Amino acid sequence: SYIGKTMVCKSKSFPQLHFLKFWKLEQLEEWKLEPEALPCLRQLEIRSCPRLQMLPDGLKNVNTLLELKLTNMPMEINAEAHNIPPNCQVVQTNFQ
């Protein structure tokens, strides 16, 4: 798993990744996506990352994203306010 406060996905990183899950990353406070990062991502699930206050602005550029699940996350995360791709379905449950 990842241990750290900031995670950065560099441009053109993970070119074939379709599914990404962040579960119980207790220390994660910030996630940054550079342009053209995660170009094939279809599903993203973020669960129980209590210090993550917002989704990365770069997420709006991941046009392949179809589903975003947020579970047991802080109330400050509001997926609709972060310009997620238009075809992406958002599922939010159990906010803290």
C-alpha positions as a printed NumPy array, in Angstrom:
array([[  0.   ,   0.   ,   0.   ],
       [  0.972,   3.65 ,  -0.174],
       [  2.228,   5.524,   2.872],
       [  2.623,   9.258,   2.457],
       [  0.815,  12.586,   2.518],
       [  0.949,  13.42 ,  -1.201],
       [  0.569,  11.114,  -4.187],
       [  1.427,  12.296,  -7.697],
       [  0.497,  10.517, -10.92 ],
       [  2.857,  11.901, -13.539],
       [  1.923,  12.594, -17.142],
       [  1.475,   9.398, -19.191],
       [  1.732,   7.238, -16.067],
       [ -0.103,   3.907, -15.915],
       [ -1.154,   3.912, -19.599],
       [ -3.06 ,   0.597, -19.376],
       [ -4.627,   0.884, -15.907],
       [ -8.43 ,   0.457, -15.994],
       [ -9.332,   0.094, -12.288],
       [ -7.857,   1.976,  -9.333],
       [ -8.813,   1.579,  -5.671],
       [ -7.564,   3.649,  -2.759],
       [ -8.569,   1.905,   0.457],
       [ -7.608,   2.987,   3.959],
       [ -4.772,   5.32 ,   2.996],
       [ -4.765,   6.905,   6.443],
       [ -2.022,   9.488,   5.762],
       [ -3.018,  10.62 ,   2.251],
       [ -3.896,  14.334,   2.24 ],
       [ -3.401,  15.294,  -1.401],
       [ -3.576,  13.503,  -4.748],
       [ -2.283,  15.197,  -7.887],
       [ -2.903,  14.104, -11.477],
       [ -0.716,  15.613, -14.165],
       [ -2.117,  16.019, -17.705],
       [ -2.456,  12.728, -19.594],
       [ -2.083,  10.618, -16.444],
       [ -4.245,   7.476, -16.183],
       [ -5.437,   7.711, -19.816],
       [ -7.459,   4.443, -19.745],
       [ -8.93 ,   4.599, -16.234],
       [-12.562,   3.426, -16.178],
       [-13.337,   2.869, -12.487],
       [-12.033,   4.698,  -9.439],
       [-12.916,   3.808,  -5.873],
       [-11.75 ,   5.823,  -2.875],
       [-12.647,   4.34 ,   0.495],
       [-11.725,   5.352,   4.026],
       [ -9.077,   7.981,   3.275],
       [ -9.986,  10.35 ,   6.114],
       [ -7.419,  13.093,   5.405],
       [ -8.11 ,  13.434,   1.68 ],
       [-10.117,  16.666,   1.455],
       [-10.58 ,  16.993,  -2.298],
       [-10.319,  15.135,  -5.566],
       [ -7.528,  16.17 ,  -7.927],
       [ -8.369,  18.803, -10.538],
       [ -6.717,  16.591, -13.147],
       [ -9.505,  14.048, -12.744],
       [-11.658,  16.127, -15.088],
       [ -9.201,  15.256, -17.888],
       [ -9.644,  11.484, -17.506],
       [-12.366,  11.202, -20.142],
       [-12.425,   7.395, -19.971],
       [-13.64 ,   7.435, -16.331],
       [-17.108,   5.86 , -16.124],
       [-17.558,   5.279, -12.387],
       [-16.363,   7.012,  -9.233],
       [-17.184,   5.455,  -5.857],
       [-16.592,   7.393,  -2.647],
       [-17.145,   5.482,   0.6  ],
       [-16.451,   6.531,   4.204],
       [-14.949,   9.82 ,   3.09 ],
       [-14.935,  13.301,   4.65 ],
       [-17.913,  15.55 ,   3.909],
       [-15.585,  18.06 ,   2.221],
       [-15.247,  15.837,  -0.821],
       [-17.918,  16.804,  -3.286],
       [-17.412,  15.039,  -6.614],
       [-19.855,  17.219,  -8.517],
       [-17.834,  20.335,  -7.701],
       [-14.628,  18.987,  -9.224],
       [-15.622,  18.793, -12.881],
       [-15.478,  15.063, -13.226],
       [-15.867,  13.779, -16.798],
       [-19.456,  14.043, -18.109],
       [-19.99 ,  10.297, -18.624],
       [-18.88 ,   9.408, -15.105],
       [-21.422,   8.027, -12.627],
       [-20.771,   9.045,  -9.011],
       [-21.727,   6.859,  -6.05 ],
       [-21.26 ,   8.409,  -2.603],
       [-21.991,   6.577,   0.654],
       [-21.294,   6.835,   4.383],
       [-19.826,  10.321,   4.605],
       [-18.12 ,  11.292,   7.856]])
